[in-house]
Amino acid sequence: MQKIEIKAEQFFELLKLKDTSMWEIFSQMIDGNEKEIIFLDNEDKILFNYILPSTQEKLEEDRKEFSKQFSEKLAEFN
């Protein structure tokens, strides 16, 4: 499995500048092979990782599950 390391802060700043979502970027990276995307802080410590699926369909399932979990977490704070 290919491993891709991404500096989280820079990645999310770029998404803001380009007015795009991480899911759009992930969609463009799908090539039929799973990839491990590793998000790093500025000191190269692992913040979290995500296994990019090999199909658009699985990516869409992941996106929906992430959105659901994120909404639930936000509700806990309110």
PDB file of N, CA and C in Angstrom:
ATOM      1  N   MET A   1       0.849  -1.170   0.000  1.00  0.00           N
ATOM      2  CA  MET A   1       0.000   0.000   0.000  1.00  0.00           C
ATOM      3  C   MET A   1       0.899   1.239   0.000  1.00  0.00           C
ATOM      4  N   GLN A   2       0.588   2.152  -0.876  1.00  0.00           N
ATOM      5  CA  GLN A   2       1.343   3.399  -0.955  1.00  0.00           C
ATOM      6  C   GLN A   2       1.010   4.284   0.242  1.00  0.00           C
ATOM      7  N   LYS A   3       2.018   4.924   0.801  1.00  0.00           N
ATOM      8  CA  LYS A   3       1.827   5.854   1.917  1.00  0.00           C
ATOM      9  C   LYS A   3       2.105   7.265   1.418  1.00  0.00           C
ATOM     10  N   ILE A   4       1.197   8.170   1.761  1.00  0.00           N
ATOM     11  CA  ILE A   4       1.334   9.565   1.368  1.00  0.00           C
ATOM     12  C   ILE A   4       1.296  10.409   2.639  1.00  0.00           C
ATOM     13  N   GLU A   5       2.345  11.171   2.866  1.00  0.00           N
ATOM     14  CA  GLU A   5       2.400  12.037   4.041  1.00  0.00           C
ATOM     15  C   GLU A   5       2.019  13.452   3.636  1.00  0.00           C
ATOM     16  N   ILE A   6       1.135  14.058   4.429  1.00  0.00           N
ATOM     17  CA  ILE A   6       0.635  15.399   4.146  1.00  0.00           C
ATOM     18  C   ILE A   6       0.769  16.248   5.406  1.00  0.00           C
ATOM     19  N   LYS A   7       1.303  17.433   5.263  1.00  0.00           N
ATOM     20  CA  LYS A   7       1.329  18.396   6.368  1.00  0.00           C
ATOM     21  C   LYS A   7      -0.089  18.942   6.508  1.00  0.00           C
ATOM     22  N   ALA A   8      -0.739  18.627   7.612  1.00  0.00           N
ATOM     23  CA  ALA A   8      -2.156  18.943   7.799  1.00  0.00           C
ATOM     24  C   ALA A   8      -2.444  20.436   7.676  1.00  0.00           C
ATOM     25  N   GLU A   9      -1.682  21.256   8.375  1.00  0.00           N
ATOM     26  CA  GLU A   9      -1.967  22.699   8.375  1.00  0.00           C
ATOM     27  C   GLU A   9      -1.896  23.268   6.960  1.00  0.00           C
ATOM     28  N   GLN A  10      -0.864  22.930   6.237  1.00  0.00           N
ATOM     29  CA  GLN A  10      -0.702  23.432   4.872  1.00  0.00           C
ATOM     30  C   GLN A  10      -1.795  22.893   3.946  1.00  0.00           C
ATOM     31  N   PHE A  11      -2.151  21.640   4.127  1.00  0.00           N
ATOM     32  CA  PHE A  11      -3.179  21.014   3.297  1.00  0.00           C
ATOM     33  C   PHE A  11      -4.517  21.729   3.475  1.00  0.00           C
ATOM     34  N   PHE A  12      -4.917  21.964   4.716  1.00  0.00           N
ATOM     35  CA  PHE A  12      -6.212  22.596   4.949  1.00  0.00           C
ATOM     36  C   PHE A  12      -6.211  24.071   4.570  1.00  0.00           C
ATOM     37  N   GLU A  13      -5.077  24.729   4.673  1.00  0.00           N
ATOM     38  CA  GLU A  13      -4.971  26.112   4.188  1.00  0.00           C
ATOM     39  C   GLU A  13      -5.141  26.147   2.670  1.00  0.00           C
ATOM     40  N   LEU A  14      -4.524  25.199   1.982  1.00  0.00           N
ATOM     41  CA  LEU A  14      -4.652  25.123   0.532  1.00  0.00           C
ATOM     42  C   LEU A  14      -6.099  24.863   0.118  1.00  0.00           C
ATOM     43  N   LEU A  15      -6.782  23.993   0.857  1.00  0.00           N
ATOM     44  CA  LEU A  15      -8.189  23.734   0.555  1.00  0.00           C
ATOM     45  C   LEU A  15      -9.010  25.017   0.672  1.00  0.00           C
ATOM     46  N   LYS A  16      -8.738  25.807   1.708  1.00  0.00           N
ATOM     47  CA  LYS A  16      -9.447  27.083   1.875  1.00  0.00           C
ATOM     48  C   LYS A  16      -9.169  28.018   0.714  1.00  0.00           C
ATOM     49  N   LEU A  17      -7.900  28.127   0.333  1.00  0.00           N
ATOM     50  CA  LEU A  17      -7.521  29.021  -0.755  1.00  0.00           C
ATOM     51  C   LEU A  17      -8.157  28.616  -2.080  1.00  0.00           C
ATOM     52  N   LYS A  18      -8.223  27.330  -2.312  1.00  0.00           N
ATOM     53  CA  LYS A  18      -8.782  26.818  -3.571  1.00  0.00           C
ATOM     54  C   LYS A  18     -10.294  26.632  -3.510  1.00  0.00           C
ATOM     55  N   ASP A  19     -10.876  26.858  -2.311  1.00  0.00           N
ATOM     56  CA  ASP A  19     -12.309  26.694  -2.095  1.00  0.00           C
ATOM     57  C   ASP A  19     -12.782  25.322  -2.587  1.00  0.00           C
ATOM     58  N   THR A  20     -12.111  24.293  -2.091  1.00  0.00           N
ATOM     59  CA  THR A  20     -12.450  22.924  -2.453  1.00  0.00           C
ATOM     60  C   THR A  20     -12.483  22.074  -1.183  1.00  0.00           C
ATOM     61  N   SER A  21     -13.023  20.882  -1.301  1.00  0.00           N
ATOM     62  CA  SER A  21     -13.095  19.997  -0.138  1.00  0.00           C
ATOM     63  C   SER A  21     -12.017  18.920  -0.229  1.00  0.00           C
ATOM     64  N   MET A  22     -11.694  18.359   0.936  1.00  0.00           N
ATOM     65  CA  MET A  22     -10.705  17.278   0.934  1.00  0.00           C
ATOM     66  C   MET A  22     -11.245  16.078   0.159  1.00  0.00           C
ATOM     67  N   TRP A  23     -12.559  15.908   0.149  1.00  0.00           N
ATOM     68  CA  TRP A  23     -13.154  14.776  -0.558  1.00  0.00           C
ATOM     69  C   TRP A  23     -12.957  14.906  -2.061  1.00  0.00           C
ATOM     70  N   GLU A  24     -12.982  16.126  -2.582  1.00  0.00           N
ATOM     71  CA  GLU A  24     -12.709  16.331  -4.009  1.00  0.00           C
ATOM     72  C   GLU A  24     -11.269  15.952  -4.335  1.00  0.00           C
ATOM     73  N   ILE A  25     -10.351  16.354  -3.454  1.00  0.00           N
ATOM     74  CA  ILE A  25      -8.934  16.004  -3.650  1.00  0.00           C
ATOM     75  C   ILE A  25      -8.757  14.493  -3.573  1.00  0.00           C
ATOM     76  N   PHE A  26      -9.352  13.887  -2.542  1.00  0.00           N
ATOM     77  CA  PHE A  26      -9.248  12.432  -2.396  1.00  0.00           C
ATOM     78  C   PHE A  26      -9.804  11.724  -3.635  1.00  0.00           C
ATOM     79  N   SER A  27     -10.911  12.229  -4.167  1.00  0.00           N
ATOM     80  CA  SER A  27     -11.523  11.623  -5.346  1.00  0.00           C
ATOM     81  C   SER A  27     -10.556  11.616  -6.526  1.00  0.00           C
ATOM     82  N   GLN A  28      -9.798  12.688  -6.671  1.00  0.00           N
ATOM     83  CA  GLN A  28      -8.839  12.792  -7.773  1.00  0.00           C
ATOM     84  C   GLN A  28      -7.653  11.845  -7.592  1.00  0.00           C
ATOM     85  N   MET A  29      -7.426  11.398  -6.372  1.00  0.00           N
ATOM     86  CA  MET A  29      -6.281  10.520  -6.076  1.00  0.00           C
ATOM     87  C   MET A  29      -6.598   9.039  -6.291  1.00  0.00           C
ATOM     88  N   ILE A  30      -7.867   8.697  -6.484  1.00  0.00           N
ATOM     89  CA  ILE A  30      -8.246   7.286  -6.626  1.00  0.00           C
ATOM     90  C   ILE A  30      -7.776   6.746  -7.974  1.00  0.00           C
ATOM     91  N   ASP A  31      -7.067   5.626  -7.907  1.00  0.00           N
ATOM     92  CA  ASP A  31      -6.544   5.008  -9.128  1.00  0.00           C
ATOM     93  C   ASP A  31      -6.696   3.486  -9.115  1.00  0.00           C
ATOM     94  N   GLY A  32      -7.572   2.992  -8.236  1.00  0.00           N
ATOM     95  CA  GLY A  32      -7.776   1.547  -8.163  1.00  0.00           C
ATOM     96  C   GLY A  32      -6.969   0.868  -7.073  1.00  0.00           C
ATOM     97  N   ASN A  33      -6.080   1.607  -6.417  1.00  0.00           N
ATOM     98  CA  ASN A  33      -5.262   1.059  -5.335  1.00  0.00           C
ATOM     99  C   ASN A  33      -5.514   1.846  -4.057  1.00  0.00           C
ATOM    100  N   GLU A  34      -5.583   1.127  -2.936  1.00  0.00           N
ATOM    101  CA  GLU A  34      -5.718   1.808  -1.656  1.00  0.00           C
ATOM    102  C   GLU A  34      -4.413   2.535  -1.336  1.00  0.00           C
ATOM    103  N   LYS A  35      -4.562   3.685  -0.645  1.00  0.00           N
ATOM    104  CA  LYS A  35      -3.409   4.461  -0.211  1.00  0.00           C
ATOM    105  C   LYS A  35      -3.633   4.864   1.240  1.00  0.00           C
ATOM    106  N   GLU A  36      -2.571   4.900   2.011  1.00  0.00           N
ATOM    107  CA  GLU A  36      -2.661   5.407   3.370  1.00  0.00           C
ATOM    108  C   GLU A  36      -2.204   6.860   3.345  1.00  0.00           C
ATOM    109  N   ILE A  37      -3.128   7.748   3.720  1.00  0.00           N
ATOM    110  CA  ILE A  37      -2.807   9.163   3.795  1.00  0.00           C
ATOM    111  C   ILE A  37      -2.528   9.479   5.256  1.00  0.00           C
ATOM    112  N   ILE A  38      -1.334   9.964   5.516  1.00  0.00           N
ATOM    113  CA  ILE A  38      -0.894  10.250   6.879  1.00  0.00           C
ATOM    114  C   ILE A  38      -0.781  11.769   7.033  1.00  0.00           C
ATOM    115  N   PHE A  39      -1.570  12.313   7.949  1.00  0.00           N
ATOM    116  CA  PHE A  39      -1.549  13.742   8.209  1.00  0.00           C
ATOM    117  C   PHE A  39      -0.580  14.023   9.352  1.00  0.00           C
ATOM    118  N   LEU A  40       0.355  14.937   9.093  1.00  0.00           N
ATOM    119  CA  LEU A  40       1.402  15.273  10.054  1.00  0.00           C
ATOM    120  C   LEU A  40       1.244  16.708  10.546  1.00  0.00           C
ATOM    121  N   ASP A  41       1.707  16.951  11.781  1.00  0.00           N
ATOM    122  CA  ASP A  41       1.759  18.320  12.269  1.00  0.00           C
ATOM    123  C   ASP A  41       3.060  18.960  11.775  1.00  0.00           C
ATOM    124  N   ASN A  42       3.326  20.172  12.209  1.00  0.00           N
ATOM    125  CA  ASN A  42       4.523  20.880  11.742  1.00  0.00           C
ATOM    126  C   ASN A  42       5.826  20.282  12.254  1.00  0.00           C
ATOM    127  N   GLU A  43       5.729  19.387  13.234  1.00  0.00           N
ATOM    128  CA  GLU A  43       6.919  18.715  13.759  1.00  0.00           C
ATOM    129  C   GLU A  43       7.012  17.273  13.254  1.00  0.00           C
ATOM    130  N   ASP A  44       6.261  16.976  12.208  1.00  0.00           N
ATOM    131  CA  ASP A  44       6.230  15.653  11.570  1.00  0.00           C
ATOM    132  C   ASP A  44       5.707  14.551  12.483  1.00  0.00           C
ATOM    133  N   LYS A  45       4.874  14.910  13.447  1.00  0.00           N
ATOM    134  CA  LYS A  45       4.214  13.913  14.288  1.00  0.00           C
ATOM    135  C   LYS A  45       2.873  13.577  13.653  1.00  0.00           C
ATOM    136  N   ILE A  46       2.495  12.310  13.716  1.00  0.00           N
ATOM    137  CA  ILE A  46       1.256  11.861  13.102  1.00  0.00           C
ATOM    138  C   ILE A  46       0.058  12.376  13.896  1.00  0.00           C
ATOM    139  N   LEU A  47      -0.834  13.077  13.191  1.00  0.00           N
ATOM    140  CA  LEU A  47      -2.077  13.553  13.791  1.00  0.00           C
ATOM    141  C   LEU A  47      -3.177  12.510  13.614  1.00  0.00           C
ATOM    142  N   PHE A  48      -3.312  12.021  12.397  1.00  0.00           N
ATOM    143  CA  PHE A  48      -4.282  10.980  12.079  1.00  0.00           C
ATOM    144  C   PHE A  48      -3.965  10.436  10.694  1.00  0.00           C
ATOM    145  N   ASN A  49      -4.597   9.329  10.379  1.00  0.00           N
ATOM    146  CA  ASN A  49      -4.406   8.770   9.047  1.00  0.00           C
ATOM    147  C   ASN A  49      -5.749   8.349   8.474  1.00  0.00           C
ATOM    148  N   TYR A  50      -5.766   8.164   7.178  1.00  0.00           N
ATOM    149  CA  TYR A  50      -6.979   7.767   6.465  1.00  0.00           C
ATOM    150  C   TYR A  50      -6.565   6.814   5.357  1.00  0.00           C
ATOM    151  N   ILE A  51      -7.275   5.706   5.246  1.00  0.00           N
ATOM    152  CA  ILE A  51      -7.029   4.769   4.155  1.00  0.00           C
ATOM    153  C   ILE A  51      -7.937   5.163   2.999  1.00  0.00           C
ATOM    154  N   LEU A  52      -7.323   5.706   1.960  1.00  0.00           N
ATOM    155  CA  LEU A  52      -8.066   6.099   0.769  1.00  0.00           C
ATOM    156  C   LEU A  52      -8.482   4.828   0.035  1.00  0.00           C
ATOM    157  N   PRO A  53      -9.780   4.644  -0.173  1.00  0.00           N
ATOM    158  CA  PRO A  53     -10.232   3.412  -0.830  1.00  0.00           C
ATOM    159  C   PRO A  53      -9.868   3.380  -2.316  1.00  0.00           C
ATOM    160  N   SER A  54     -10.092   2.244  -2.899  1.00  0.00           N
ATOM    161  CA  SER A  54      -9.734   2.062  -4.307  1.00  0.00           C
ATOM    162  C   SER A  54     -10.864   2.435  -5.271  1.00  0.00           C
ATOM    163  N   THR A  55     -12.060   2.726  -4.734  1.00  0.00           N
ATOM    164  CA  THR A  55     -13.199   3.060  -5.600  1.00  0.00           C
ATOM    165  C   THR A  55     -13.901   4.336  -5.144  1.00  0.00           C
ATOM    166  N   GLN A  56     -14.533   4.996  -6.099  1.00  0.00           N
ATOM    167  CA  GLN A  56     -15.317   6.201  -5.807  1.00  0.00           C
ATOM    168  C   GLN A  56     -16.499   5.878  -4.893  1.00  0.00           C
ATOM    169  N   GLU A  57     -17.090   4.704  -5.075  1.00  0.00           N
ATOM    170  CA  GLU A  57     -18.254   4.311  -4.279  1.00  0.00           C
ATOM    171  C   GLU A  57     -17.904   4.207  -2.794  1.00  0.00           C
ATOM    172  N   LYS A  58     -16.773   3.592  -2.495  1.00  0.00           N
ATOM    173  CA  LYS A  58     -16.334   3.459  -1.104  1.00  0.00           C
ATOM    174  C   LYS A  58     -15.964   4.826  -0.534  1.00  0.00           C
ATOM    175  N   LEU A  59     -15.370   5.682  -1.344  1.00  0.00           N
ATOM    176  CA  LEU A  59     -15.040   7.037  -0.899  1.00  0.00           C
ATOM    177  C   LEU A  59     -16.320   7.773  -0.499  1.00  0.00           C
ATOM    178  N   GLU A  60     -17.361   7.630  -1.282  1.00  0.00           N
ATOM    179  CA  GLU A  60     -18.638   8.284  -0.978  1.00  0.00           C
ATOM    180  C   GLU A  60     -19.219   7.740   0.324  1.00  0.00           C
ATOM    181  N   GLU A  61     -19.105   6.443   0.545  1.00  0.00           N
ATOM    182  CA  GLU A  61     -19.558   5.859   1.822  1.00  0.00           C
ATOM    183  C   GLU A  61     -18.765   6.452   2.989  1.00  0.00           C
ATOM    184  N   ASP A  62     -17.459   6.579   2.823  1.00  0.00           N
ATOM    185  CA  ASP A  62     -16.607   7.167   3.862  1.00  0.00           C
ATOM    186  C   ASP A  62     -17.002   8.611   4.137  1.00  0.00           C
ATOM    187  N   ARG A  63     -17.256   9.362   3.067  1.00  0.00           N
ATOM    188  CA  ARG A  63     -17.634  10.770   3.210  1.00  0.00           C
ATOM    189  C   ARG A  63     -18.923  10.909   4.012  1.00  0.00           C
ATOM    190  N   LYS A  64     -19.904  10.071   3.700  1.00  0.00           N
ATOM    191  CA  LYS A  64     -21.178  10.115   4.418  1.00  0.00           C
ATOM    192  C   LYS A  64     -20.995   9.744   5.885  1.00  0.00           C
ATOM    193  N   GLU A  65     -20.197   8.729   6.158  1.00  0.00           N
ATOM    194  CA  GLU A  65     -19.951   8.312   7.541  1.00  0.00           C
ATOM    195  C   GLU A  65     -19.192   9.402   8.301  1.00  0.00           C
ATOM    196  N   PHE A  66     -18.210  10.011   7.665  1.00  0.00           N
ATOM    197  CA  PHE A  66     -17.465  11.099   8.297  1.00  0.00           C
ATOM    198  C   PHE A  66     -18.401  12.256   8.624  1.00  0.00           C
ATOM    199  N   SER A  67     -19.246  12.635   7.681  1.00  0.00           N
ATOM    200  CA  SER A  67     -20.181  13.744   7.894  1.00  0.00           C
ATOM    201  C   SER A  67     -21.124  13.455   9.052  1.00  0.00           C
ATOM    202  N   LYS A  68     -21.591  12.228   9.129  1.00  0.00           N
ATOM    203  CA  LYS A  68     -22.486  11.828  10.215  1.00  0.00           C
ATOM    204  C   LYS A  68     -21.763  11.937  11.564  1.00  0.00           C
ATOM    205  N   GLN A  69     -20.575  11.372  11.653  1.00  0.00           N
ATOM    206  CA  GLN A  69     -19.817  11.408  12.904  1.00  0.00           C
ATOM    207  C   GLN A  69     -19.437  12.839  13.283  1.00  0.00           C
ATOM    208  N   PHE A  70     -19.073  13.637  12.309  1.00  0.00           N
ATOM    209  CA  PHE A  70     -18.697  15.023  12.567  1.00  0.00           C
ATOM    210  C   PHE A  70     -19.897  15.800  13.111  1.00  0.00           C
ATOM    211  N   SER A  71     -21.064  15.595  12.522  1.00  0.00           N
ATOM    212  CA  SER A  71     -22.287  16.259  12.992  1.00  0.00           C
ATOM    213  C   SER A  71     -22.614  15.854  14.424  1.00  0.00           C
ATOM    214  N   GLU A  72     -22.449  14.581  14.725  1.00  0.00           N
ATOM    215  CA  GLU A  72     -22.717  14.094  16.084  1.00  0.00           C
ATOM    216  C   GLU A  72     -21.753  14.732  17.081  1.00  0.00           C
ATOM    217  N   LYS A  73     -20.486  14.860  16.697  1.00  0.00           N
ATOM    218  CA  LYS A  73     -19.486  15.484  17.582  1.00  0.00           C
ATOM    219  C   LYS A  73     -19.831  16.956  17.816  1.00  0.00           C
ATOM    220  N   LEU A  74     -20.226  17.646  16.766  1.00  0.00           N
ATOM    221  CA  LEU A  74     -20.597  19.056  16.907  1.00  0.00           C
ATOM    222  C   LEU A  74     -21.799  19.218  17.820  1.00  0.00           C
ATOM    223  N   ALA A  75     -22.754  18.310  17.719  1.00  0.00           N
ATOM    224  CA  ALA A  75     -23.948  18.364  18.551  1.00  0.00           C
ATOM    225  C   ALA A  75     -23.599  18.210  20.040  1.00  0.00           C
ATOM    226  N   GLU A  76     -22.569  17.431  20.316  1.00  0.00           N
ATOM    227  CA  GLU A  76     -22.127  17.238  21.706  1.00  0.00           C
ATOM    228  C   GLU A  76     -21.597  18.540  22.317  1.00  0.00           C
ATOM    229  N   PHE A  77     -21.035  19.393  21.489  1.00  0.00           N
ATOM    230  CA  PHE A  77     -20.468  20.649  21.971  1.00  0.00           C
ATOM    231  C   PHE A  77     -21.540  21.728  22.175  1.00  0.00           C
ATOM    232  N   ASN A  78     -22.690  21.561  21.570  1.00  0.00           N
ATOM    233  CA  ASN A  78     -23.749  22.573  21.663  1.00  0.00           C
ATOM    234  C   ASN A  78     -24.754  22.256  22.710  1.00  0.00           C
TER     235      ASN A  78
END
